[in-house]
């Protein structure tokens, strides 16, 4: 028996699928039985202009190989039209991959409102609009898979990318909450921070590195995450690139607890700062600390413990 993962009967919507990672997802799902909506505005990587060509070329490629696909040329800011394309063409939507993206790299001292606004609009508002339009369908059929696209720039920061970093970390918070709200409807949402050769990275990485970073090396992880019965991952963050993938999580130091009274001063914190930043006995939280318990503990503390 083949162990090939298949997506027969499923409808997969991929935003920004005219090139780069999106195209790699689209051709993969098209070759594994899914019906694919290939969305792409067809502009430059800075978000200028538009064209139908990018999406059309990918649709043709999928069809030529015997797959099913339709094009959509709307901006992700009009997410409802993209989801409508799926419903009109194929009658349903099972998987949404929020992948479209642009860059407006500029050092923070030179950034203009336009650089900020456009990046937030495409990445954050775009993912929101597409997901909001897909959500009622997912809830109704009690099934849905969402992949959002973050970036190492969002997780760790990156020179010249305050706008992009802010937008990409927003995808993490967005995903975490979607995961919580979708869980009881079998809607699983996860977020990936990919690294791959594309027009986005071709100017910032040397050619030999780019060669090793084919967008096709991101696809298998996403394929596993959106498959109907192979994973229960929900609200997880993954890094992926060059055949490597890993899950990321938060780490919390064991911290410093002071009695919450007049003795809780900046000076008292400074005296024991090493405890605030001590990761020798870490916790791996999936939620905020239990402040009521901490408060009760601090109230029980005597002066000697301060
Ligand atoms: P890419 O430029 O090749 O692909 C992005 C696609 O999105 C393009 O085809 C573009 O036309 C489309 N697009 C842009 N704005 C759009 C809009 N408003 N509506 C619809 N489509 C739009 O770049 P890529 O590297 O394949 O990037 C894919 C995603 O991965 C992006 O979200 C990017 O931020 C993210 N990412 C990529 C890397 C990497 O190393 N390539 C790293 C981290 C994150």
Short mmCIF file of C-alpha atoms and ligand atoms in Angstrom, two decimals:
data_model
loop_
_atom_site.label_atom_id
_atom_site.label_comp_id
_atom_site.label_asym_id
_atom_site.label_seq_id
_atom_site.Cartn_x
_atom_site.Cartn_y
_atom_site.Cartn_z
CA UNK A 1 0.00 0.00 0.00
CA UNK A 2 1.24 3.48 -0.83
CA UNK A 3 2.14 5.65 2.14
CA UNK A 4 1.69 8.75 0.01
CA UNK A 5 -0.48 11.37 1.74
CA UNK A 6 -3.46 12.26 -0.47
CA UNK A 7 -5.99 15.07 -0.43
CA UNK A 8 -8.68 13.69 -2.76
CA UNK A 9 -11.97 15.54 -2.50
CA UNK A 10 -10.38 18.36 -0.50
CA UNK A 11 -10.28 22.01 -1.53
CA UNK A 12 -7.09 23.89 -0.72
CA UNK A 13 -6.86 27.69 -0.99
CA UNK A 14 -3.36 29.11 -1.18
CA UNK A 15 -2.76 32.84 -1.17
CA UNK A 16 0.21 34.27 -3.03
CA UNK A 17 0.49 31.02 -4.98
CA UNK A 18 1.80 32.55 -8.21
CA UNK A 19 5.44 32.03 -7.21
CA UNK A 20 7.86 30.98 -4.48
CA UNK A 21 6.49 28.88 -1.62
CA UNK A 22 2.86 29.35 -2.66
CA UNK A 23 3.50 27.87 -6.09
CA UNK A 24 5.31 24.90 -4.50
CA UNK A 25 2.29 24.24 -2.23
CA UNK A 26 -0.16 24.62 -5.12
CA UNK A 27 1.57 22.20 -7.49
CA UNK A 28 2.01 19.68 -4.67
CA UNK A 29 -1.64 19.68 -3.57
CA UNK A 30 -2.73 19.70 -7.22
CA UNK A 31 -0.69 16.55 -7.77
CA UNK A 32 -2.14 14.79 -4.70
CA UNK A 33 -5.84 14.92 -5.59
CA UNK A 34 -6.88 18.26 -4.10
CA UNK A 35 -8.74 21.00 -5.96
CA UNK A 36 -6.64 24.12 -5.64
CA UNK A 37 -7.46 27.82 -5.62
CA UNK A 38 -4.34 29.61 -6.81
CA UNK A 39 -4.61 33.17 -5.53
CA UNK A 40 -2.09 35.80 -6.56
CA UNK A 41 -2.30 39.52 -7.09
CA UNK A 42 0.72 39.30 -9.38
CA UNK A 43 2.52 42.43 -8.18
CA UNK A 44 6.17 43.07 -7.34
CA UNK A 45 7.70 41.81 -4.12
CA UNK A 46 7.29 45.35 -2.78
CA UNK A 47 3.55 45.18 -3.36
CA UNK A 48 3.43 47.33 -6.50
CA UNK A 49 1.28 46.59 -9.56
CA UNK A 50 -0.82 43.55 -10.38
CA UNK A 51 -1.19 40.92 -13.10
CA UNK A 52 -3.19 37.79 -13.77
CA UNK A 53 -0.19 35.99 -15.23
CA UNK A 54 1.39 34.68 -12.02
CA UNK A 55 -1.71 32.74 -10.94
CA UNK A 56 -2.60 31.66 -14.52
CA UNK A 57 0.80 30.06 -15.11
CA UNK A 58 0.47 27.92 -11.97
CA UNK A 59 -3.11 26.91 -12.76
CA UNK A 60 -2.01 25.83 -16.25
CA UNK A 61 0.86 23.82 -14.79
CA UNK A 62 -1.45 21.98 -12.37
CA UNK A 63 -4.04 21.29 -15.09
CA UNK A 64 -1.42 20.06 -17.54
CA UNK A 65 -0.28 17.55 -14.95
CA UNK A 66 -3.89 16.30 -14.64
CA UNK A 67 -4.87 18.27 -11.53
CA UNK A 68 -7.77 20.59 -10.73
CA UNK A 69 -7.17 24.30 -10.12
CA UNK A 70 -8.70 27.74 -10.59
CA UNK A 71 -7.09 31.15 -10.43
CA UNK A 72 -8.06 34.10 -8.28
CA UNK A 73 -6.40 37.50 -8.76
CA UNK A 74 -7.71 39.43 -5.77
CA UNK A 75 -5.57 40.97 -3.09
CA UNK A 76 -5.74 39.05 0.17
CA UNK A 77 -7.23 42.23 1.63
CA UNK A 78 -10.38 41.05 -0.21
CA UNK A 79 -10.26 37.60 1.33
CA UNK A 80 -13.99 37.01 1.00
CA UNK A 81 -13.65 37.02 -2.82
CA UNK A 82 -10.87 34.44 -2.66
CA UNK A 83 -12.95 32.08 -0.52
CA UNK A 84 -15.96 32.75 -2.75
CA UNK A 85 -13.87 31.52 -5.70
CA UNK A 86 -13.34 28.21 -3.87
CA UNK A 87 -17.03 27.83 -3.03
CA UNK A 88 -18.18 28.72 -6.56
CA UNK A 89 -15.67 26.47 -8.32
CA UNK A 90 -15.53 23.50 -5.95
CA UNK A 91 -18.38 23.91 -3.44
CA UNK A 92 -16.25 23.84 -0.28
CA UNK A 93 -12.99 24.76 1.41
CA UNK A 94 -10.96 22.45 3.64
CA UNK A 95 -7.51 24.03 3.86
CA UNK A 96 -6.41 27.66 3.87
CA UNK A 97 -2.74 28.50 3.51
CA UNK A 98 -2.16 32.18 4.27
CA UNK A 99 1.09 32.64 2.38
CA UNK A 100 0.91 35.90 0.38
CA UNK A 101 3.48 38.44 1.39
CA UNK A 102 5.51 41.47 0.45
CA UNK A 103 8.58 43.25 1.77
CA UNK A 104 9.21 46.97 2.29
CA UNK A 105 12.61 46.75 3.96
CA UNK A 106 13.93 50.01 5.33
CA UNK A 107 15.92 51.00 8.43
CA UNK A 108 13.56 52.18 11.15
CA UNK A 109 14.99 55.71 11.10
CA UNK A 110 13.81 56.06 7.46
CA UNK A 111 10.49 54.16 7.56
CA UNK A 112 7.40 55.89 6.15
CA UNK A 113 3.77 55.23 7.03
CA UNK A 114 3.29 53.69 3.59
CA UNK A 115 6.00 51.07 4.27
CA UNK A 116 4.38 50.19 7.57
CA UNK A 117 0.75 50.23 6.39
CA UNK A 118 1.22 48.16 3.25
CA UNK A 119 3.13 45.39 5.01
CA UNK A 120 0.58 45.19 7.84
CA UNK A 121 -2.28 45.23 5.30
CA UNK A 122 -0.99 42.34 3.21
CA UNK A 123 0.32 40.08 5.97
CA UNK A 124 -1.96 40.79 8.92
CA UNK A 125 -5.19 42.12 7.44
CA UNK A 126 -4.85 39.73 4.48
CA UNK A 127 -4.57 36.65 6.70
CA UNK A 128 -7.42 37.94 8.86
CA UNK A 129 -9.75 38.58 5.89
CA UNK A 130 -9.12 35.20 4.26
CA UNK A 131 -9.48 33.29 7.51
CA UNK A 132 -12.60 35.17 8.54
CA UNK A 133 -14.22 34.29 5.21
CA UNK A 134 -13.25 30.61 5.51
CA UNK A 135 -14.17 30.27 9.19
CA UNK A 136 -17.99 29.85 8.87
CA UNK A 137 -17.43 27.05 6.32
CA UNK A 138 -14.94 25.31 8.63
CA UNK A 139 -17.27 25.58 11.62
CA UNK A 140 -20.29 24.36 9.70
CA UNK A 141 -18.54 21.27 8.34
CA UNK A 142 -16.61 20.77 11.62
CA UNK A 143 -13.37 20.55 9.70
CA UNK A 144 -10.71 22.99 8.68
CA UNK A 145 -6.95 23.40 8.47
CA UNK A 146 -5.17 26.76 8.57
CA UNK A 147 -1.51 27.47 7.98
CA UNK A 148 -0.25 30.96 8.69
CA UNK A 149 3.16 32.18 7.66
CA UNK A 150 5.47 33.87 10.15
CA UNK A 151 9.20 34.42 9.75
CA UNK A 152 12.42 34.29 11.72
CA UNK A 153 12.32 38.08 11.34
CA UNK A 154 9.16 38.11 13.46
CA UNK A 155 10.44 35.65 16.05
CA UNK A 156 13.91 37.13 16.49
CA UNK A 157 13.98 40.53 14.74
CA UNK A 158 15.88 41.48 11.60
CA UNK A 159 17.68 44.66 10.63
CA UNK A 160 15.58 46.86 8.34
CA UNK A 161 12.39 44.88 8.92
CA UNK A 162 10.44 46.44 11.81
CA UNK A 163 7.27 46.46 9.69
CA UNK A 164 7.71 42.88 8.48
CA UNK A 165 8.80 41.61 11.93
CA UNK A 166 5.73 43.12 13.58
CA UNK A 167 3.45 41.63 10.93
CA UNK A 168 5.06 38.20 11.12
CA UNK A 169 4.94 37.88 14.89
CA UNK A 170 1.30 38.94 14.67
CA UNK A 171 0.76 35.68 12.76
CA UNK A 172 1.85 33.75 15.86
CA UNK A 173 -0.68 35.41 18.18
CA UNK A 174 -3.36 35.14 15.48
CA UNK A 175 -2.68 31.42 15.11
CA UNK A 176 -2.62 30.72 18.86
CA UNK A 177 -6.07 32.22 19.28
CA UNK A 178 -7.52 30.60 16.16
CA UNK A 179 -6.24 27.29 17.56
CA UNK A 180 -8.12 27.82 20.81
CA UNK A 181 -11.35 28.95 19.14
CA UNK A 182 -11.25 26.30 16.41
CA UNK A 183 -10.34 23.24 18.48
CA UNK A 184 -13.87 22.08 19.25
CA UNK A 185 -14.81 22.32 15.56
CA UNK A 186 -11.82 20.26 14.43
CA UNK A 187 -10.21 23.34 12.94
CA UNK A 188 -6.46 23.03 13.41
CA UNK A 189 -4.32 26.17 12.96
CA UNK A 190 -0.54 26.20 12.90
CA UNK A 191 2.12 28.71 11.94
CA UNK A 192 5.39 28.20 10.11
CA UNK A 193 8.55 30.29 9.88
CA UNK A 194 10.03 29.16 6.57
CA UNK A 195 13.35 29.86 4.98
CA UNK A 196 13.58 29.31 1.25
CA UNK A 197 14.92 30.67 -1.98
CA UNK A 198 12.42 32.98 -3.64
CA UNK A 199 12.39 36.44 -5.18
CA UNK A 200 12.04 37.67 -1.59
CA UNK A 201 15.36 36.20 -0.50
CA UNK A 202 17.36 36.15 -3.76
CA UNK A 203 18.95 39.53 -3.03
CA UNK A 204 19.84 38.82 0.60
CA UNK A 205 21.41 35.35 0.32
CA UNK A 206 24.37 34.12 -1.73
CA UNK A 207 23.59 31.89 -4.78
CA UNK A 208 25.10 28.69 -3.30
CA UNK A 209 22.97 29.05 -0.15
CA UNK A 210 19.88 29.74 -2.24
CA UNK A 211 20.51 26.55 -4.19
CA UNK A 212 20.15 24.48 -1.01
CA UNK A 213 16.95 26.26 0.01
CA UNK A 214 14.36 25.17 -2.53
CA UNK A 215 10.77 26.19 -1.65
CA UNK A 216 9.85 22.53 -2.22
CA UNK A 217 11.58 21.67 1.09
CA UNK A 218 8.89 23.55 3.01
CA UNK A 219 6.02 21.65 1.41
CA UNK A 220 6.21 18.24 3.19
CA UNK A 221 5.83 19.76 6.68
CA UNK A 222 2.81 21.80 5.60
CA UNK A 223 1.40 18.71 3.87
CA UNK A 224 1.56 16.80 7.16
CA UNK A 225 0.06 19.65 9.19
CA UNK A 226 -3.00 20.05 6.95
CA UNK A 227 -3.68 16.36 6.37
CA UNK A 228 -7.00 15.13 7.70
CA UNK A 229 -5.84 12.38 10.02
CA UNK A 230 -2.12 12.54 10.57
CA UNK A 231 -1.67 15.24 13.14
CA UNK A 232 -3.28 16.83 16.15
CA UNK A 233 -0.86 19.77 16.16
CA UNK A 234 -2.83 22.93 16.87
CA UNK A 235 -1.43 26.35 17.71
CA UNK A 236 2.12 25.13 17.09
CA UNK A 237 5.02 27.11 15.67
CA UNK A 238 7.48 25.41 13.30
CA UNK A 239 10.67 26.50 11.62
CA UNK A 240 11.34 24.86 8.27
CA UNK A 241 13.97 25.05 5.56
CA UNK A 242 16.50 23.00 3.59
CA UNK A 243 14.94 19.73 4.77
CA UNK A 244 15.09 20.63 8.45
CA UNK A 245 12.06 21.31 10.61
CA UNK A 246 11.65 21.97 14.31
CA UNK A 247 8.96 23.05 16.72
CA UNK A 248 9.42 26.18 18.80
CA UNK A 249 7.96 27.00 22.22
CA UNK A 250 8.11 29.61 24.93
CA UNK A 251 10.46 29.32 27.87
CA UNK A 252 9.91 31.08 31.21
CA UNK A 253 12.52 31.55 33.92
CA UNK A 254 11.49 30.28 37.34
CA UNK A 255 11.40 33.96 38.25
CA UNK A 256 11.45 36.06 41.37
CA UNK A 257 8.51 36.31 43.76
CA UNK A 258 8.40 39.26 46.16
CA UNK A 259 5.85 40.09 48.79
CA UNK A 260 3.40 42.51 47.13
CA UNK A 261 3.58 45.29 49.70
CA UNK A 262 5.63 48.46 50.27
CA UNK A 263 8.85 46.43 50.25
CA UNK A 264 8.28 45.59 46.57
CA UNK A 265 10.52 48.31 45.19
CA UNK A 266 12.80 48.64 42.15
CA UNK A 267 15.75 48.24 44.53
CA UNK A 268 14.35 44.97 45.91
CA UNK A 269 14.06 43.63 42.35
CA UNK A 270 17.59 44.71 41.45
CA UNK A 271 19.01 42.91 44.48
CA UNK A 272 17.74 39.59 43.14
CA UNK A 273 17.79 40.31 39.38
CA UNK A 274 19.71 37.06 38.79
CA UNK A 275 16.53 35.15 39.74
CA UNK A 276 14.39 37.06 37.20
CA UNK A 277 16.67 35.97 34.36
CA UNK A 278 17.67 32.52 35.65
CA UNK A 279 16.72 29.84 33.12
CA UNK A 280 18.40 26.97 34.99
CA UNK A 281 15.01 25.61 36.07
CA UNK A 282 12.74 26.68 33.21
CA UNK A 283 9.02 26.28 32.63
CA UNK A 284 7.56 25.76 29.15
CA UNK A 285 4.29 27.64 29.45
CA UNK A 286 1.30 27.39 27.15
CA UNK A 287 -0.48 30.20 28.98
CA UNK A 288 0.13 33.09 31.33
CA UNK A 289 1.36 32.45 34.85
CA UNK A 290 -1.29 31.82 37.47
CA UNK A 291 -1.20 35.22 39.12
CA UNK A 292 -3.80 34.39 41.75
CA UNK A 293 -1.63 31.53 43.05
CA UNK A 294 1.47 33.75 42.94
CA UNK A 295 -0.36 36.49 44.82
CA UNK A 296 -1.47 34.04 47.52
CA UNK A 297 2.09 32.72 47.83
CA UNK A 298 3.52 36.23 48.12
CA UNK A 299 0.96 37.12 50.80
CA UNK A 300 2.10 34.13 52.85
CA UNK A 301 5.76 35.22 52.63
CA UNK A 302 7.46 36.60 55.72
CA UNK A 303 9.82 39.62 55.64
CA UNK A 304 12.94 37.39 55.59
CA UNK A 305 11.93 36.01 52.19
CA UNK A 306 11.73 39.44 50.58
P1 LIG B 1 7.25 35.42 -3.10
O1 LIG B 1 7.39 36.89 -3.30
O2 LIG B 1 7.85 34.52 -4.12
O3 LIG B 1 5.74 35.00 -2.91
C1 LIG B 1 4.77 35.84 -2.36
C2 LIG B 1 3.59 35.87 -3.29
O4 LIG B 1 2.53 36.63 -2.69
C3 LIG B 1 3.91 36.53 -4.63
O5 LIG B 1 3.60 35.65 -5.70
C4 LIG B 1 3.05 37.78 -4.63
O6 LIG B 1 2.59 38.16 -5.92
C5 LIG B 1 1.92 37.39 -3.71
N1 LIG B 1 1.25 38.54 -3.12
C6 LIG B 1 1.82 39.64 -2.60
N2 LIG B 1 0.88 40.49 -2.16
C7 LIG B 1 -0.31 39.91 -2.39
C8 LIG B 1 -1.64 40.29 -2.14
N3 LIG B 1 -1.96 41.47 -1.56
N4 LIG B 1 -2.64 39.45 -2.48
C9 LIG B 1 -2.36 38.25 -3.07
N5 LIG B 1 -1.11 37.86 -3.37
C10 LIG B 1 -0.09 38.67 -3.01
O7 LIG B 1 7.89 35.12 -1.65
P2 LIG B 1 8.00 33.76 -0.80
O8 LIG B 1 9.36 33.72 -0.26
O9 LIG B 1 7.46 32.59 -1.53
O10 LIG B 1 7.04 34.12 0.43
C11 LIG B 1 5.91 33.37 0.80
C12 LIG B 1 5.59 33.66 2.25
O11 LIG B 1 6.63 33.15 3.09
C13 LIG B 1 5.48 35.14 2.58
O12 LIG B 1 4.45 35.33 3.54
C14 LIG B 1 6.82 35.46 3.20
O13 LIG B 1 6.75 36.58 4.06
C15 LIG B 1 7.08 34.17 3.96
N6 LIG B 1 8.48 33.95 4.27
C16 LIG B 1 9.37 33.60 3.31
C17 LIG B 1 10.68 33.37 3.67
C18 LIG B 1 11.70 32.93 2.68
O14 LIG B 1 12.82 32.61 3.10
N7 LIG B 1 11.38 32.89 1.40
C19 LIG B 1 11.10 33.52 5.00
C20 LIG B 1 10.17 33.86 5.96
C21 LIG B 1 8.85 34.06 5.58
#
